[in-house]
Tab-separated table of C-alpha atoms in Angstrom:
chain	number	residue	atom	x	y	z
A	1	MET	CA	18.967	3.947	15.083
A	2	THR	CA	15.297	4.206	16.844
A	3	TRP	CA	12.434	3.312	14.529
A	4	MET	CA	9.045	3.435	15.690
A	5	ILE	CA	5.646	1.456	14.884
A	6	TYR	CA	2.486	4.098	14.900
A	7	GLY	CA	-0.459	2.935	15.382
A	8	ALA	CA	0.696	-0.228	17.424
A	9	SER	CA	-1.880	-1.682	18.446
A	10	GLY	CA	-4.188	-1.524	14.551
A	11	TYR	CA	-3.582	-5.038	13.646
A	12	THR	CA	-1.092	-4.649	11.211
A	13	GLY	CA	1.331	-2.431	13.981
A	14	ARG	CA	0.735	-5.572	16.042
A	15	LEU	CA	1.704	-7.678	13.064
A	16	VAL	CA	4.958	-6.241	12.855
A	17	ALA	CA	5.649	-5.673	15.880
A	18	ASP	CA	5.863	-8.954	16.464
A	19	LEU	CA	8.035	-9.683	13.819
A	20	ALA	CA	9.937	-7.231	14.471
A	21	ILE	CA	11.003	-9.397	17.660
A	22	ASP	CA	11.514	-12.449	16.551
A	23	ARG	CA	14.670	-10.788	14.872
A	24	GLY	CA	15.595	-9.095	17.105
A	25	GLU	CA	14.233	-5.625	17.484
A	26	ARG	CA	12.863	-3.294	19.496
A	27	PRO	CA	11.014	-0.356	18.091
A	28	VAL	CA	9.535	1.702	20.131
A	29	LEU	CA	5.705	1.127	20.008
A	30	ALA	CA	3.710	4.535	19.760
A	31	GLY	CA	-0.135	5.337	19.110
A	32	ARG	CA	-2.648	8.622	20.872
A	33	ASP	CA	-4.830	5.796	23.199
A	34	PRO	CA	-2.689	5.082	25.877
A	35	ALA	CA	-4.966	1.921	27.465
A	36	LYS	CA	-4.499	0.400	24.166
A	37	VAL	CA	-0.501	0.685	23.132
A	38	ALA	CA	0.818	0.152	26.973
A	39	ALA	CA	-1.346	-3.152	26.187
A	40	VAL	CA	0.463	-4.277	22.912
A	41	ALA	CA	4.143	-2.899	24.520
A	42	THR	CA	4.467	-4.080	27.746
A	43	PRO	CA	3.934	-7.508	27.863
A	44	ARG	CA	6.394	-7.907	24.654
A	45	GLY	CA	8.922	-5.806	26.287
A	46	LEU	CA	8.957	-3.029	24.695
A	47	PRO	CA	9.460	1.300	24.881
A	48	HIS	CA	6.629	3.774	24.196
A	49	ARG	CA	4.638	6.693	23.748
A	50	THR	CA	1.836	7.728	23.299
A	51	PHE	CA	0.571	10.841	21.365
A	52	ASP	CA	-3.143	12.924	19.609
A	53	LEU	CA	-1.565	13.672	16.299
A	54	ALA	CA	-3.900	16.075	16.622
A	55	ASP	CA	-1.796	18.218	18.934
A	56	PRO	CA	1.593	19.058	16.685
A	57	ALA	CA	3.469	20.317	19.704
A	58	ALA	CA	2.589	16.533	21.524
A	59	VAL	CA	3.612	14.959	17.916
A	60	ASP	CA	7.531	16.265	17.824
A	61	ALA	CA	7.856	15.270	21.519
A	62	GLY	CA	6.839	12.040	20.651
A	63	LEU	CA	9.536	11.437	17.985
A	64	ARG	CA	12.048	13.290	19.153
A	65	GLY	CA	15.159	10.979	19.050
A	66	VAL	CA	13.325	8.744	16.595
A	67	ASP	CA	15.180	8.165	13.002
A	68	VAL	CA	12.568	5.854	11.067
A	69	VAL	CA	8.495	6.015	11.892
A	70	ALA	CA	6.206	3.482	10.649
A	71	HIS	CA	2.819	4.179	10.076
A	72	CYS	CA	0.964	1.747	10.500
A	73	ALA	CA	-2.434	4.203	11.707
A	74	GLY	CA	-5.280	4.460	9.509
A	75	PRO	CA	-7.352	5.447	7.234
A	76	PHE	CA	-4.324	7.640	6.377
A	77	SER	CA	-6.182	10.311	5.061
A	78	ALA	CA	-7.074	11.408	8.322
A	79	THR	CA	-3.833	10.143	9.635
A	80	SER	CA	-0.667	10.115	6.653
A	81	ALA	CA	-0.793	14.005	6.813
A	82	ALA	CA	0.449	15.329	10.535
A	83	MET	CA	2.876	12.460	10.529
A	84	VAL	CA	4.893	13.437	7.888
A	85	ASP	CA	4.070	17.085	8.913
A	86	GLY	CA	6.158	15.869	12.137
A	87	CYS	CA	8.589	13.747	10.556
A	88	LEU	CA	9.499	16.499	8.032
A	89	ARG	CA	10.556	18.918	11.271
A	90	ALA	CA	12.441	16.394	12.652
A	91	GLY	CA	14.519	15.179	10.360
A	92	ALA	CA	12.998	11.840	10.599
A	93	HIS	CA	11.766	9.003	7.295
A	94	TYR	CA	8.959	8.903	7.324
A	95	LEU	CA	7.128	5.480	5.621
A	96	ASP	CA	3.512	3.636	5.648
A	97	ILE	CA	1.000	1.060	4.705
A	98	THR	CA	-1.441	2.974	2.795
A	99	GLY	CA	-2.734	2.486	-0.313
A	100	GLU	CA	-5.245	5.581	-1.218
A	101	ILE	CA	-4.762	7.504	-3.959
A	102	ASP	CA	-5.358	10.327	-3.010
A	103	VAL	CA	-2.631	9.808	0.273
A	104	PHE	CA	0.060	8.732	-2.597
A	105	GLU	CA	-0.151	11.516	-3.763
A	106	ALA	CA	0.044	14.027	-1.466
A	107	VAL	CA	2.796	12.453	0.169
A	108	PHE	CA	4.504	12.590	-3.213
A	109	ALA	CA	3.461	16.309	-3.300
A	110	ARG	CA	6.264	16.879	-0.377
A	111	HIS	CA	9.062	15.672	-1.927
A	112	ASP	CA	10.687	19.342	-2.137
A	113	GLU	CA	9.848	19.912	1.301
A	114	ALA	CA	11.184	16.619	2.021
A	115	ARG	CA	14.770	17.327	-0.228
A	116	SER	CA	15.095	20.056	2.625
A	117	ALA	CA	14.634	18.026	5.177
A	118	GLY	CA	16.876	15.108	5.279
A	119	SER	CA	13.720	13.272	5.144
A	120	VAL	CA	12.459	9.811	2.858
A	121	LEU	CA	8.930	9.702	2.069
A	122	LEU	CA	7.346	5.718	1.294
A	123	PRO	CA	4.351	5.773	1.288
A	124	GLY	CA	3.133	1.777	0.111
A	125	ALA	CA	5.431	0.452	1.879
A	126	GLY	CA	3.709	-3.140	2.244
A	127	PHE	CA	1.328	-5.034	0.013
A	128	ASP	CA	-0.434	-2.565	-1.709
A	129	VAL	CA	2.027	-1.629	-3.385
A	130	VAL	CA	5.265	-2.850	-3.344
A	131	PRO	CA	5.189	-5.690	-5.193
A	132	THR	CA	3.073	-4.162	-7.648
A	133	ASP	CA	5.497	-1.236	-7.605
A	134	CYS	CA	7.842	-3.803	-8.510
A	135	LEU	CA	6.157	-5.630	-11.321
A	136	ALA	CA	5.645	-2.101	-12.952
A	137	ALA	CA	9.838	-1.128	-12.630
A	138	MET	CA	10.865	-4.982	-14.318
A	139	VAL	CA	8.453	-4.456	-17.239
A	140	ALA	CA	8.565	-1.191	-17.980
A	141	ALA	CA	12.768	-1.687	-18.009
A	142	GLU	CA	12.107	-4.588	-20.339
A	143	LEU	CA	10.359	-1.986	-22.819
A	144	PRO	CA	11.341	1.360	-22.781
A	145	THR	CA	8.562	1.929	-25.361
A	146	ALA	CA	5.507	1.239	-23.378
A	147	THR	CA	2.571	3.738	-23.490
A	148	HIS	CA	0.146	1.368	-21.425
A	149	LEU	CA	-0.005	-0.423	-17.630
A	150	ASP	CA	-1.765	-3.767	-16.875
A	151	LEU	CA	-1.541	-4.660	-12.423
A	152	ALA	CA	-3.593	-6.723	-11.993
A	153	PHE	CA	-3.709	-9.276	-8.584
A	154	GLN	CA	-5.435	-11.817	-6.690
A	155	ALA	CA	-5.244	-12.826	-2.465
A	156	SER	CA	-6.658	-15.448	-0.370
A	157	GLY	CA	-7.125	-14.507	3.378
A	158	GLY	CA	-8.656	-12.515	5.557
A	159	ILE	CA	-9.311	-8.354	5.926
A	160	SER	CA	-8.500	-6.288	8.781
A	161	GLY	CA	-10.635	-3.301	10.599
A	162	GLY	CA	-8.208	-0.787	9.044
A	163	THR	CA	-7.939	-1.921	5.349
A	164	LEU	CA	-12.126	-2.543	5.991
A	165	LYS	CA	-12.192	1.159	6.641
A	166	SER	CA	-10.393	3.206	4.042
A	167	ALA	CA	-12.269	0.616	1.378
A	168	LEU	CA	-15.287	2.066	2.369
A	169	GLU	CA	-13.659	5.154	1.956
A	170	GLY	CA	-12.490	4.744	-1.180
A	171	ALA	CA	-15.596	3.430	-2.544
A	172	ALA	CA	-17.030	6.936	-2.073
A	173	VAL	CA	-13.871	8.128	-4.508
A	174	GLY	CA	-14.855	5.021	-7.629
A	175	GLY	CA	-12.616	4.238	-10.385
A	176	ARG	CA	-9.806	6.113	-11.342
A	177	ALA	CA	-6.830	5.530	-13.460
A	178	ARG	CA	-4.026	7.355	-15.630
A	179	ILE	CA	-4.625	7.912	-18.632
A	180	GLY	CA	-2.937	10.398	-20.559
A	181	GLY	CA	-0.525	10.813	-17.341
A	182	GLU	CA	-3.410	12.267	-15.618
A	183	VAL	CA	-5.344	10.272	-12.680
A	184	ARG	CA	-9.578	10.186	-14.123
A	185	GLU	CA	-11.987	9.285	-12.594
A	186	VAL	CA	-14.016	6.158	-14.002
A	187	PRO	CA	-16.661	4.656	-13.235
A	188	LEU	CA	-15.698	1.401	-11.237
A	189	GLY	CA	-15.423	-1.776	-13.392
A	190	TRP	CA	-14.858	0.464	-16.405
A	191	ARG	CA	-12.365	-2.396	-17.819
A	192	ARG	CA	-12.608	-5.865	-18.006
A	193	ARG	CA	-10.338	-8.335	-19.020
A	194	GLU	CA	-8.729	-12.066	-18.393
A	195	VAL	CA	-5.155	-12.579	-16.841
A	196	PRO	CA	-3.147	-15.192	-16.967
A	197	PHE	CA	-1.856	-15.000	-13.458
A	198	PRO	CA	0.600	-18.508	-12.803
A	199	SER	CA	-2.515	-20.809	-10.329
A	200	GLY	CA	-4.325	-19.906	-14.451
A	201	PRO	CA	-6.785	-17.758	-16.176
A	202	ARG	CA	-8.700	-15.064	-14.014
A	203	ARG	CA	-11.111	-12.145	-14.614
A	204	VAL	CA	-10.872	-9.324	-13.102
A	205	THR	CA	-12.184	-5.592	-12.523
A	206	SER	CA	-10.897	-2.537	-12.825
A	207	LEU	CA	-10.688	-0.838	-9.142
A	208	PRO	CA	-9.208	2.081	-7.526
A	209	TRP	CA	-5.369	0.546	-7.234
A	210	GLY	CA	-3.156	2.399	-5.184
A	211	ASP	CA	-0.493	2.196	-8.465
A	212	VAL	CA	-2.373	4.420	-10.450
A	213	SER	CA	-0.383	6.467	-8.584
A	214	THR	CA	3.598	5.146	-7.914
A	215	ALA	CA	3.193	3.225	-10.913
A	216	TYR	CA	4.236	6.191	-13.064
A	217	ARG	CA	6.495	7.390	-10.473
A	218	SER	CA	7.956	4.383	-10.965
A	219	THR	CA	8.211	3.495	-14.589
A	220	GLY	CA	6.984	6.502	-16.338
A	221	ILE	CA	3.822	5.154	-18.449
A	222	GLY	CA	0.645	7.281	-18.461
A	223	ASN	CA	-1.750	4.909	-18.792
A	224	ILE	CA	-2.054	2.385	-16.645
A	225	THR	CA	-5.466	0.706	-15.635
A	226	THR	CA	-5.525	-1.342	-12.086
A	227	PHE	CA	-7.040	-4.443	-11.486
A	228	ALA	CA	-8.112	-7.712	-9.122
A	229	HIS	CA	-10.110	-10.871	-9.213
A	230	LEU	CA	-12.728	-10.513	-5.915
A	231	PRO	CA	-16.188	-12.001	-5.829
A	232	GLY	CA	-19.031	-9.937	-6.620
A	233	LEU	CA	-16.720	-6.970	-8.543
A	234	ASP	CA	-17.653	-8.299	-12.336
A	235	ARG	CA	-21.166	-7.524	-11.309
A	236	ALA	CA	-20.104	-3.828	-11.405
A	237	GLY	CA	-22.664	-2.230	-13.546
A	238	ARG	CA	-21.389	1.265	-14.936
A	239	ARG	CA	-25.404	2.539	-13.302
A	240	SER	CA	-24.747	-0.118	-9.956
A	241	SER	CA	-21.693	2.179	-9.503
A	242	ARG	CA	-22.750	5.811	-9.595
A	243	LEU	CA	-25.725	4.970	-7.605
A	244	SER	CA	-23.501	3.216	-4.893
A	245	GLN	CA	-20.694	6.135	-5.083
A	246	THR	CA	-24.047	8.364	-4.156
A	247	LEU	CA	-24.318	6.651	-1.170
A	248	MET	CA	-21.351	5.677	0.060
A	249	ARG	CA	-20.424	9.372	-0.417
A	250	THR	CA	-23.060	10.179	2.462
A	251	HIS	CA	-21.552	11.081	6.306
A	252	LEU	CA	-23.937	9.007	7.287
A	253	VAL	CA	-23.477	5.825	5.794
A	254	GLN	CA	-18.880	6.540	6.023
A	255	ARG	CA	-19.507	6.845	9.804
A	256	LEU	CA	-22.316	4.302	10.251
A	257	GLY	CA	-19.884	1.507	8.671
A	258	LYS	CA	-17.007	2.829	9.738
A	259	ALA	CA	-18.651	1.513	13.260
A	260	ALA	CA	-19.778	-2.058	13.044
A	261	ILE	CA	-16.381	-2.549	11.119
A	262	GLY	CA	-14.703	-1.517	13.644
A	263	ALA	CA	-17.468	-3.734	16.572
A	264	ALA	CA	-16.674	-7.238	14.144
A	265	VAL	CA	-13.412	-7.366	12.747
A	266	ARG	CA	-10.292	-7.741	14.108
A	267	GLY	CA	-8.468	-9.390	11.461
A	268	PRO	CA	-7.073	-12.714	10.546
A	269	GLY	CA	-5.750	-15.223	12.638
A	270	HIS	CA	-2.215	-16.711	12.556
A	271	ILE	CA	-3.673	-20.152	10.872
A	272	ALA	CA	-5.766	-18.057	7.985
A	273	ARG	CA	-2.958	-16.200	6.863
A	274	SER	CA	-0.583	-18.855	6.885
A	275	ARG	CA	-2.759	-20.924	4.445
A	276	SER	CA	-3.716	-17.501	2.844
A	277	TRP	CA	-1.129	-15.964	-0.565
A	278	VAL	CA	-0.984	-13.157	-3.303
A	279	GLU	CA	-1.416	-13.436	-7.233
A	280	VAL	CA	0.105	-10.403	-8.854
A	281	TYR	CA	0.389	-9.578	-13.034
A	282	ALA	CA	1.926	-6.903	-14.441
A	283	GLU	CA	2.137	-5.712	-18.285
A	284	ALA	CA	3.545	-3.355	-19.829
A	285	THR	CA	2.180	-2.621	-23.755
A	286	ASP	CA	3.501	0.035	-26.548
A	287	ASP	CA	1.941	1.737	-29.653
A	288	THR	CA	3.082	-0.924	-31.863
A	289	GLY	CA	1.439	-4.014	-30.137
A	290	ARG	CA	4.674	-5.015	-28.538
A	291	SER	CA	4.306	-6.305	-24.736
A	292	VAL	CA	6.546	-7.626	-21.833
A	293	SER	CA	4.532	-9.124	-18.926
A	294	ALA	CA	6.268	-10.797	-14.927
A	295	ALA	CA	3.713	-12.126	-12.040
A	296	LEU	CA	4.555	-13.746	-8.636
A	297	ILE	CA	3.031	-15.484	-5.953
A	298	GLY	CA	3.215	-14.390	-2.280
A	299	PRO	CA	2.122	-14.967	0.918
A	300	ASP	CA	-0.775	-14.084	2.897
A	301	THR	CA	-0.170	-9.928	2.243
A	302	TYR	CA	-1.321	-9.090	5.645
A	303	ASP	CA	2.778	-11.342	6.301
A	304	LEU	CA	4.254	-9.846	3.411
A	305	THR	CA	3.323	-6.054	4.467
A	306	ALA	CA	5.512	-6.733	8.313
A	307	ASP	CA	8.206	-8.835	6.112
A	308	SER	CA	8.344	-5.411	3.231
A	309	VAL	CA	8.166	-2.429	6.611
A	310	LEU	CA	11.202	-4.533	8.727
A	311	ARG	CA	13.005	-4.830	5.653
A	312	ALA	CA	11.872	-1.071	4.477
A	313	VAL	CA	13.159	-0.032	8.236
A	314	SER	CA	16.914	-1.907	7.565
A	315	ALA	CA	17.221	-0.699	3.792
A	316	LEU	CA	16.332	3.076	5.584
A	317	HIS	CA	19.265	3.153	7.573
A	318	ALA	CA	21.565	1.000	5.685
A	319	GLU	CA	20.979	2.165	2.690
A	320	PRO	CA	19.180	5.272	2.770
A	321	PRO	CA	17.821	7.155	-1.525
A	322	LEU	CA	18.449	10.154	-1.696
A	323	PRO	CA	16.137	12.432	0.772
A	324	GLY	CA	12.655	13.099	-0.993
A	325	ALA	CA	9.120	11.270	-1.672
A	326	HIS	CA	9.789	7.820	-2.975
A	327	THR	CA	7.508	4.998	-4.523
A	328	PRO	CA	8.955	1.417	-3.313
A	329	SER	CA	11.062	0.374	-6.095
A	330	THR	CA	12.368	5.105	-6.472
A	331	ALA	CA	13.674	3.925	-2.777
A	332	PHE	CA	15.630	0.105	-2.889
A	333	GLY	CA	14.833	-0.896	-6.860
A	334	ALA	CA	12.220	-3.206	-8.494
A	335	ASP	CA	14.769	-6.397	-6.851
A	336	PHE	CA	13.069	-4.958	-3.454
A	337	VAL	CA	10.182	-7.638	-4.092
A	338	ARG	CA	12.749	-9.969	-4.358
A	339	ARG	CA	14.186	-9.662	-1.066
A	340	LEU	CA	10.725	-10.634	0.251
A	341	HIS	CA	9.816	-13.582	2.082
A	342	GLY	CA	8.028	-16.201	0.303
A	343	ILE	CA	7.998	-14.202	-2.841
A	344	ARG	CA	8.128	-16.013	-5.671
A	345	ILE	CA	9.321	-14.379	-8.782
A	346	ILE	CA	8.005	-15.774	-13.071
A	347	GLU	CA	10.464	-13.542	-15.217
A	348	PRO	CA	8.975	-11.368	-17.673
A	349	ALA	CA	8.454	-12.783	-20.832
A	350	ARG	CA	8.449	-11.032	-24.011
A	351	ARG	CA	5.350	-11.191	-27.293
């Protein structure tokens, strides 16, 4: 199998490349900037290619002979569609590490194209959304009558520039939730609740997370809210949310914000990541009030993402699902998350 990391000069792309080397893999490293890609590939002794996603002919040449693409070049709202196009033309499998609801929806809309091309499309093969998606599938299987699903996380550690740029775009959209089977706009912070994380109860606030899209396809549950325990998020009021959303939608704020992030943010180092962790909680409820919940504890979100990408690439080679667009749990089963290093599951419990 020949596989590629596109966006290899980015923070997460380098983590995936280094972990691949540690596991005896030799991916092709790729990206848009020849100097940046070579600076990553040459000292690692890996083959590399450069091509711009804006040029379909260059994409086709760059993907020639490639079986799987791990797409790590965000923001995915700007890069995903062109890479999916290329993978479908090449008959290659595609996975990415997006957390953007609209990107998930756009990729899932291409299910029939992917099936015809013989390709698997797997958006969200990293922290967002592998742990949450697999937990959602676990609790839904335990409560087939579930009508509502709450998913929450809290994490320590730093954040990369690419993640911050995606978050800046997300702030312009505002809150999103799945209501009655449809993705709806809601105020940021429209719901708050207490969650019994493994480390103890925490107050969490709703925010637009990728599972608003993916968990519906994994579970069929029509009402889904995603939450996080993040500093300052609990102070987001409906009025302040509307004002900040209006401001974030302006082209100037987006351009200046992304430029500042690119200049100042480099992502957490190895020591910081080794001290970081993430906790995820899932709760399914039905109309009679019955509920099933589960939780997990995992390593730093970036280390988890690199591990997940490597295991997803291997699974696409060894045990590929039927062609089409998938979530992690529909592709490999809810137990896929158990394969990841450092994951501890608190098994589903009924109430």
